PDB file of C-alpha atoms in Angstrom:
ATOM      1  CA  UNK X 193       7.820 134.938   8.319  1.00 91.00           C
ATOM      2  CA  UNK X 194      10.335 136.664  10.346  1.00 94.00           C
ATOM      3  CA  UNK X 195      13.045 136.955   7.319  1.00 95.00           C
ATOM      4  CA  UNK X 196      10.801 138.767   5.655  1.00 97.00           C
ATOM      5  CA  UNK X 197       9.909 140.740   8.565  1.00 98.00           C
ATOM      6  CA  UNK X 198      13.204 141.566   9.421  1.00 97.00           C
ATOM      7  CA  UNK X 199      13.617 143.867   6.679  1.00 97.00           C
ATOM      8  CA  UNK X 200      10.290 145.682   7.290  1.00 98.00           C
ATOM      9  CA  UNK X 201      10.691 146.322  10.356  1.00 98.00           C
ATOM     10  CA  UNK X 202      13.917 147.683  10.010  1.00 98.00           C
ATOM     11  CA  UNK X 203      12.305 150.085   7.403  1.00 98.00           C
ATOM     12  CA  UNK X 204       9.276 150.869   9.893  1.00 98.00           C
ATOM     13  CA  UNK X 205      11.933 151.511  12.515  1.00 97.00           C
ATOM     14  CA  UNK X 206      14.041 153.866  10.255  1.00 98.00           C
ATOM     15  CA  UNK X 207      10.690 155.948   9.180  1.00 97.00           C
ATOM     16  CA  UNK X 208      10.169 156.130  13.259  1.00 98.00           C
ATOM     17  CA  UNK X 209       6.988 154.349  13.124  1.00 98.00           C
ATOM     18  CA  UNK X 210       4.524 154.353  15.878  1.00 98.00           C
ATOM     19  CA  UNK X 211       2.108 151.911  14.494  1.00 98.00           C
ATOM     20  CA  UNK X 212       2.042 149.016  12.461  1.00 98.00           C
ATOM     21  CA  UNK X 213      -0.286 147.893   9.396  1.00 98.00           C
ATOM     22  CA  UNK X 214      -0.651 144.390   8.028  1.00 98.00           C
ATOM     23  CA  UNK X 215      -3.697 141.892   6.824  1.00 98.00           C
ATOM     24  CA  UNK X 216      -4.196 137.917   6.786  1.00 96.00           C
ATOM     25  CA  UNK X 217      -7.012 135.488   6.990  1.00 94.00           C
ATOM     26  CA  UNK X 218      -8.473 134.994  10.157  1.00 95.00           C
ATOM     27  CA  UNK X 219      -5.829 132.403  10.933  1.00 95.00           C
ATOM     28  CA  UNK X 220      -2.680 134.112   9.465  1.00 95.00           C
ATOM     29  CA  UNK X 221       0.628 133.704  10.740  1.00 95.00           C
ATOM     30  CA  UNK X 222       2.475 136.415   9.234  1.00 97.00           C
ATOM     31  CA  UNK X 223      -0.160 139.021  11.132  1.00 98.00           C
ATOM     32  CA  UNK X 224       0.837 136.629  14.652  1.00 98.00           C
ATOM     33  CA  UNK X 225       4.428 137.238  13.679  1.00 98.00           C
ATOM     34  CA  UNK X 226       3.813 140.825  12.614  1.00 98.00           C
ATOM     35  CA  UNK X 227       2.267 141.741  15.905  1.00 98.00           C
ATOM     36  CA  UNK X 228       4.404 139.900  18.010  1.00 98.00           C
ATOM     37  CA  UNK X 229       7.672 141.621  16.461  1.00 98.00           C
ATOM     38  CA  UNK X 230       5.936 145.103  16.625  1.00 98.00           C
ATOM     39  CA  UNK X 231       5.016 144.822  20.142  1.00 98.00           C
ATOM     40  CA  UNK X 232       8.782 143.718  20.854  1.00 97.00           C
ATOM     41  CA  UNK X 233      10.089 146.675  18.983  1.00 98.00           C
ATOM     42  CA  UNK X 234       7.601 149.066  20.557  1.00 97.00           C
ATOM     43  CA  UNK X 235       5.543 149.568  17.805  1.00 98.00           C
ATOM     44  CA  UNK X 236       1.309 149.153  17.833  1.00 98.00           C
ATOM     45  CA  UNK X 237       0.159 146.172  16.070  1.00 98.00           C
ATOM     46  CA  UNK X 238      -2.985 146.918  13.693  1.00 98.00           C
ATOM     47  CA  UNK X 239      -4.466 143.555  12.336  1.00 98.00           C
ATOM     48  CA  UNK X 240      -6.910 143.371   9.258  1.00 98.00           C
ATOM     49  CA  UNK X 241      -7.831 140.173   9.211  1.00 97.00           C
ATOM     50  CA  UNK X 242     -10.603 138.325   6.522  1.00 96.00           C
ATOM     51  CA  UNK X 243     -13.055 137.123   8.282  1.00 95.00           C
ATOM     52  CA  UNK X 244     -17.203 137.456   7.817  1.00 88.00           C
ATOM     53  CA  UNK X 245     -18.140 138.267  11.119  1.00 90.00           C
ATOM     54  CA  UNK X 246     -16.699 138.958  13.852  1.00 91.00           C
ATOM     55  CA  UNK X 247     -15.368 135.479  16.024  1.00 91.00           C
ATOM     56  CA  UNK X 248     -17.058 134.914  18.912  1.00 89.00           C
ATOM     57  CA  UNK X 249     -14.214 132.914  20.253  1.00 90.00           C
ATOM     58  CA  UNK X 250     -10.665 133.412  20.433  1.00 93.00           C
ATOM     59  CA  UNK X 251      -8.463 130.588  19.540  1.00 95.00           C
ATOM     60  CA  UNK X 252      -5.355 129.858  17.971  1.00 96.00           C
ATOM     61  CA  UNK X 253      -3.534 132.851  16.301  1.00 96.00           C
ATOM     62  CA  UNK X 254      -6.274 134.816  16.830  1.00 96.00           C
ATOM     63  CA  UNK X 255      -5.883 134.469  20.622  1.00 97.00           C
ATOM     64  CA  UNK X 256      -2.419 134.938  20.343  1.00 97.00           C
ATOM     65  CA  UNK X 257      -3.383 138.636  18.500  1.00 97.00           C
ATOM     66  CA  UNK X 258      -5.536 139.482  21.342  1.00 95.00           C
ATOM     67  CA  UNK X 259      -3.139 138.591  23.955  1.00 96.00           C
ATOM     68  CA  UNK X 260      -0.703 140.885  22.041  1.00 97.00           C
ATOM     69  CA  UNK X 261      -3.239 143.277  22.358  1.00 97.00           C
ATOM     70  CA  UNK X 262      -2.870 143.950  18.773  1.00 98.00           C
ATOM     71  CA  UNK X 263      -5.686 146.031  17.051  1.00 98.00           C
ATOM     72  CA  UNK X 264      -8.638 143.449  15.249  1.00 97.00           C
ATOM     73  CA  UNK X 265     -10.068 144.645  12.108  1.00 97.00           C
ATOM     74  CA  UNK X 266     -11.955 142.237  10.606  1.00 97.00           C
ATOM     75  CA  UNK X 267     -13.433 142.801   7.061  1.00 96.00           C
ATOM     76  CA  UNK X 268     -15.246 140.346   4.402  1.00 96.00           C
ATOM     77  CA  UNK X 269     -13.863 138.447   1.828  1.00 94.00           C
ATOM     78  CA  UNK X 270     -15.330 140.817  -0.059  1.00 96.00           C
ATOM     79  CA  UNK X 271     -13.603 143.567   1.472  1.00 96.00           C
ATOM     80  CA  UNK X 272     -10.380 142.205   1.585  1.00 95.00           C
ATOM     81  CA  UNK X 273      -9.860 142.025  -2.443  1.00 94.00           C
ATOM     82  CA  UNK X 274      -9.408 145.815  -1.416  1.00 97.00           C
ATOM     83  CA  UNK X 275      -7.334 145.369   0.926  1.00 96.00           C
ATOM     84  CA  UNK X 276      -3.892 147.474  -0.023  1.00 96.00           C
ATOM     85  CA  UNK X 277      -6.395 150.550  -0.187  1.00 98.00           C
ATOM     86  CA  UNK X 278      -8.228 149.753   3.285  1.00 98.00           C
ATOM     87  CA  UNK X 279      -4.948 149.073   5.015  1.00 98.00           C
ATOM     88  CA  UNK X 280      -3.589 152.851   2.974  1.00 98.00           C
ATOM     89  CA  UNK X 281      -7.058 154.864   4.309  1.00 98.00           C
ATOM     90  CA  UNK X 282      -6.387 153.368   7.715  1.00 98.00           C
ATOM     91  CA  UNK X 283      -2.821 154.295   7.659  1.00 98.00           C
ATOM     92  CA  UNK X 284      -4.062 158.100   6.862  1.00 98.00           C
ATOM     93  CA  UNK X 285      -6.622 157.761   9.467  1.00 98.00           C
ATOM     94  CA  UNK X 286      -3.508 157.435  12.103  1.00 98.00           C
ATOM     95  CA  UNK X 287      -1.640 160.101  10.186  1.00 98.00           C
ATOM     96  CA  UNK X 288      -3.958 162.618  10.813  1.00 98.00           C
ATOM     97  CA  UNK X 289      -3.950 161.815  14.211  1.00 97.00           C
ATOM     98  CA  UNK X 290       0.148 162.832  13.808  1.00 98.00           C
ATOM     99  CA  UNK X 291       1.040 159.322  14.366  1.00 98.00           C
ATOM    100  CA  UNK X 292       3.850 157.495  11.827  1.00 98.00           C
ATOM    101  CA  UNK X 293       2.665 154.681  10.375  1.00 98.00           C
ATOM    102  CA  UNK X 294       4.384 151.710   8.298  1.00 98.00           C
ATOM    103  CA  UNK X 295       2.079 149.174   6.474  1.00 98.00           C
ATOM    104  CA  UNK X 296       3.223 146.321   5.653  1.00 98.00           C
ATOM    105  CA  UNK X 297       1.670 144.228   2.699  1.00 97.00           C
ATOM    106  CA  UNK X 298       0.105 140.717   3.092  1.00 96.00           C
ATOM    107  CA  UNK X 299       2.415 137.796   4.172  1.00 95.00           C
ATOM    108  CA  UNK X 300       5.353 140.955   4.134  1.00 96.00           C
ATOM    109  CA  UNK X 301       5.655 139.986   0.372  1.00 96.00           C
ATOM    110  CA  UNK X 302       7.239 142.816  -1.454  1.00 96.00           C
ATOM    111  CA  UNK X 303      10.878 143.354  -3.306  1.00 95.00           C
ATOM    112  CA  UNK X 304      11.959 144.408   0.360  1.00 96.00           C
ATOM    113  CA  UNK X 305      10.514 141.671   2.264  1.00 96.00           C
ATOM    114  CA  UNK X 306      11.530 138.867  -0.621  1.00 96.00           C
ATOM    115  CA  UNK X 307      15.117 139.950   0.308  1.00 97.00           C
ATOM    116  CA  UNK X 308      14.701 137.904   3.254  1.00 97.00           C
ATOM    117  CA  UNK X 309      14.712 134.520   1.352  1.00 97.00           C
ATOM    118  CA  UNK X 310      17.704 136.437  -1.133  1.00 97.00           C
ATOM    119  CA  UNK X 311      19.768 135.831   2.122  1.00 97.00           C
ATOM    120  CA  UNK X 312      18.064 132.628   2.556  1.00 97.00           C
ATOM    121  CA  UNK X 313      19.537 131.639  -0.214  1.00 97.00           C
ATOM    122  CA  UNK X 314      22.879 132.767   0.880  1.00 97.00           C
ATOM    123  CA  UNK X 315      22.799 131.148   3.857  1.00 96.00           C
ATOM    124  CA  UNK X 316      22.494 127.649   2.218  1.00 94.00           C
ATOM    125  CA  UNK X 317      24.934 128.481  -0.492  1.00 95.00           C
ATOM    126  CA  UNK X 318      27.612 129.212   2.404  1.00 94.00           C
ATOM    127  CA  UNK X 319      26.391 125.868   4.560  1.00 91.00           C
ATOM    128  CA  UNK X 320      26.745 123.202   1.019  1.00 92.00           C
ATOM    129  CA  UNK X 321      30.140 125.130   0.652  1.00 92.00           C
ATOM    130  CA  UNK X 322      31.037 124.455   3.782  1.00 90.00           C
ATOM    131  CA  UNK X 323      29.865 120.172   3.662  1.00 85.00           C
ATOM    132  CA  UNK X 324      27.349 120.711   6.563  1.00 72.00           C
ATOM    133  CA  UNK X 325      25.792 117.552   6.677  1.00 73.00           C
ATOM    134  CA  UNK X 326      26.845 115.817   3.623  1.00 79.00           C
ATOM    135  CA  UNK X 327      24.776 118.253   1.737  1.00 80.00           C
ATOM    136  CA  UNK X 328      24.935 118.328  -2.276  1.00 86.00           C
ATOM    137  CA  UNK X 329      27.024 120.767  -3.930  1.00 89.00           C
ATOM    138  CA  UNK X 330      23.550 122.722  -4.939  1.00 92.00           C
ATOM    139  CA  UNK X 331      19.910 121.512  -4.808  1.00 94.00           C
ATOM    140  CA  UNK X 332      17.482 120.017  -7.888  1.00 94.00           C
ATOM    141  CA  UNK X 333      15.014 122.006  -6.374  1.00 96.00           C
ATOM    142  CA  UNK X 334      13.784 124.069  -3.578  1.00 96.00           C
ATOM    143  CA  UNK X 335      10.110 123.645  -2.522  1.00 97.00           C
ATOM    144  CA  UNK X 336       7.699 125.260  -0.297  1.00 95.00           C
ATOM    145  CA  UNK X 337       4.537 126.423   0.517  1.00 93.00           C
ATOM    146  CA  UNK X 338       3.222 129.941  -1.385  1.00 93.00           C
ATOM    147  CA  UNK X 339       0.152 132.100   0.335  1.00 91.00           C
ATOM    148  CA  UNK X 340       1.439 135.670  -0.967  1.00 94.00           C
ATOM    149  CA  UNK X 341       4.658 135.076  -3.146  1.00 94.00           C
ATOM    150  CA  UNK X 342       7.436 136.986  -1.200  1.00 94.00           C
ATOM    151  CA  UNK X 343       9.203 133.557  -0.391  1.00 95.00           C
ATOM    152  CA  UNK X 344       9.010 132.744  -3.896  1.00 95.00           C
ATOM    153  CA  UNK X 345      10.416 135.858  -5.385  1.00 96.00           C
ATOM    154  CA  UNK X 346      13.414 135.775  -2.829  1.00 96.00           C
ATOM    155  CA  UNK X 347      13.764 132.345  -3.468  1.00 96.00           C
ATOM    156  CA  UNK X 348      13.933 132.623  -7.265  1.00 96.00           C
ATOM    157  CA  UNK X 349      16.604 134.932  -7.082  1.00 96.00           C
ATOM    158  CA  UNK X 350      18.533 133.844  -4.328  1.00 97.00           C
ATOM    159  CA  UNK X 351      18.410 130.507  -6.182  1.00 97.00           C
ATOM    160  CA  UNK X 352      19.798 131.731  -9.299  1.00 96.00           C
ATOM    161  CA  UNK X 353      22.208 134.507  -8.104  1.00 97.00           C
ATOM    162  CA  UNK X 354      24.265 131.579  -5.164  1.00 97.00           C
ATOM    163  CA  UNK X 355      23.944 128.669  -7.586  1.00 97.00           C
ATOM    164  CA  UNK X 356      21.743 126.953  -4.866  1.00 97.00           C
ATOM    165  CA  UNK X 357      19.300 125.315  -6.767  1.00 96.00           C
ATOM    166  CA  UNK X 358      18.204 124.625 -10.650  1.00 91.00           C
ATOM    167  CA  UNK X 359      14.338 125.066  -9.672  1.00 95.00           C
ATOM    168  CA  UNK X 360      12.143 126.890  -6.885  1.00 95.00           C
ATOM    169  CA  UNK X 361       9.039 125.282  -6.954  1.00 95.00           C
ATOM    170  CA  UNK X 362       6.481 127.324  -5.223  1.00 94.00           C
ATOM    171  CA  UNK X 363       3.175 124.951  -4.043  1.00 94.00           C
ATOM    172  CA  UNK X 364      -0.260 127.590  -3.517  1.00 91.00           C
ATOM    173  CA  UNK X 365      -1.908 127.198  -0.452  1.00 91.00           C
ATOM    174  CA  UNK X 366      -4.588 129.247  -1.610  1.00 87.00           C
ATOM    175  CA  UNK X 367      -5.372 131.080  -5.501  1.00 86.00           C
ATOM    176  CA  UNK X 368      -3.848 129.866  -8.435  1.00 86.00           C
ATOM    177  CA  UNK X 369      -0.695 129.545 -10.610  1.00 88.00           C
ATOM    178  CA  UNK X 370      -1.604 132.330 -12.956  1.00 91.00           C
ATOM    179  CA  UNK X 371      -2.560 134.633 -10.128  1.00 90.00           C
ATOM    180  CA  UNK X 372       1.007 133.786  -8.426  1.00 90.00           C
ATOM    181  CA  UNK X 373       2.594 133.650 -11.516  1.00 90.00           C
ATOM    182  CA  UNK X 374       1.368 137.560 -11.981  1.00 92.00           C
ATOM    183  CA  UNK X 375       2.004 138.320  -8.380  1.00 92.00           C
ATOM    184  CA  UNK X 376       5.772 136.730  -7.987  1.00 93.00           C
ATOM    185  CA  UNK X 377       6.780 138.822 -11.765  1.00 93.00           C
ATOM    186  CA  UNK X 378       5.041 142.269  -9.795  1.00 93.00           C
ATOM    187  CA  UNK X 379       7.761 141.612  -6.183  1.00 93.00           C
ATOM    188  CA  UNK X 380      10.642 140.838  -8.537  1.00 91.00           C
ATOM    189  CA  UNK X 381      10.072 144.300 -10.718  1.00 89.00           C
ATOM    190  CA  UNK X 382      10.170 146.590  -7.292  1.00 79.00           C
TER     191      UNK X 382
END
């Protein structure tokens, strides 16, 4: 989460902004991450998270968010297939109260967040150059988990442009291949 974050931030921090936009599932770590690095940079955390009602109870990251003091928005399921344009009127909603906003996109996966795992890739390149470990000269293939397809966009090209790895195979945790298939080929045209 937070090498993908890195780079957002660093873009909400150059457009001086005051608060921060993102959206998950109830659960999500990348808002947790999101709203714990705003509230260390000094930036208001605004959380739209998919959830049917609102939780009675607080647990997990959702506690977390709370103790962060980090706005809760919660919208349906419904609601949340529109969520780039919720999280864009909410964003105006702030402007027009003349406060700069920065909105970052679910998981942080767009070409600016997948450069996070481009430098991933880097990172591993310079570590099997270096022998760490008895590593491999490169990989087969890199694995991990997909919820929003930044990783796997960084991934694909980090993998390709450092020689790390002949494959990066990207495992859903949620939709399916055609739908990340579609949304990995839309991060790697930005």
């Amino acid at each position: 989460k937070l090498r993908k974050l890195e780079y957002l931030f660093a873009a909400a921090r150059r457009e001086r902004a005051a608060v921060v936009i993102t959206c998950g599932g109830i659960q999500s770590n990348h808002a947790r991450a999101t709203a714990i690095v705003a509230r260390r940079l000094g930036h208001k955390p605004v959380l739209m998270l998919r959830a049917e009602t609102t939780p009675s109870t607080r647990e997990g990251n959702l506690l977390l968010d709370d103790l962060l003091d980090a706005e809760l928005r919660f919208i349906s399921r419904a609601d949340y297939a529109r969520r780039d344009v919720l999280m864009a009127e909410l964003a105006t909603s702030y402007a027009q109260q003349g406060l700069r906003v920065y909105v970052i996109p679910e998981g942080g996966s767009n070409g600016l967040g997948a450069l996070g795992y481009f430098d991933a890739m880097q990172e591993i390149r310079a570590q099997l150059d270096a022998g760490a470990g008895a590593l491999p000269q490169r990989f087969d293939a890199i694995v991990h988990a997909c919820g929003s397809g930044g990783t796997a966009a960084g991934a694909v090209l980090g993998a390709k442009f450092h020689d790390v790895a002949d494959e990066v195979i990207a495992m859903a945790v949620c939709d399916d291949s055609a739908y990340f298939e579609a949304r990995i080929a839309g991060i790697l045209a930005c």
